[in-house]
């Protein structure tokens, strides 16, 4: 049971980190576009 929970947490954390990274990239892209316009 604990092992399954561990795998679930790792998967969720991986998804959260990926989501945050993509959000930051998106924000950086928007800032660059604002600066260039």
Short mmCIF file of C-alpha atoms in Angstrom, two decimals:
data_model
loop_
_atom_site.label_atom_id
_atom_site.label_comp_id
_atom_site.label_asym_id
_atom_site.label_seq_id
_atom_site.Cartn_x
_atom_site.Cartn_y
_atom_site.Cartn_z
CA UNK A 1 0.00 0.00 0.00
CA UNK A 2 2.70 2.49 0.97
CA UNK A 3 4.66 1.65 -2.16
CA UNK A 4 1.64 2.40 -4.33
CA UNK A 5 1.08 5.67 -2.50
CA UNK A 6 4.74 6.54 -3.02
CA UNK A 7 4.47 5.98 -6.76
CA UNK A 8 1.31 8.09 -6.88
CA UNK A 9 2.98 10.96 -5.05
CA UNK A 10 5.99 10.79 -7.36
CA UNK A 11 3.70 10.87 -10.41
CA UNK A 12 1.66 13.78 -9.03
CA UNK A 13 4.79 15.72 -8.05
CA UNK A 14 6.26 15.12 -11.51
CA UNK A 15 3.09 16.46 -13.08
CA UNK A 16 3.08 19.51 -10.81
CA UNK A 17 6.72 20.28 -11.61
CA UNK A 18 6.05 19.91 -15.33
CA UNK A 19 3.00 22.17 -15.06
CA UNK A 20 4.93 24.86 -13.14
CA UNK A 21 7.82 24.69 -15.61
CA UNK A 22 5.47 25.12 -18.58
CA UNK A 23 3.71 28.02 -16.86
CA UNK A 24 7.02 29.76 -16.18
CA UNK A 25 8.10 29.22 -19.78
CA UNK A 26 4.78 30.65 -20.95
CA UNK A 27 5.19 33.72 -18.73
CA UNK A 28 8.76 34.23 -19.94
CA UNK A 29 7.58 34.03 -23.54
CA UNK A 30 4.88 36.64 -22.86
CA UNK A 31 7.42 38.96 -21.23
CA UNK A 32 9.79 38.63 -24.16
CA UNK A 33 6.97 39.42 -26.58
CA UNK A 34 6.00 42.49 -24.54
CA UNK A 35 9.59 43.74 -24.49
CA UNK A 36 10.00 43.19 -28.24
CA UNK A 37 6.74 44.89 -29.21
#
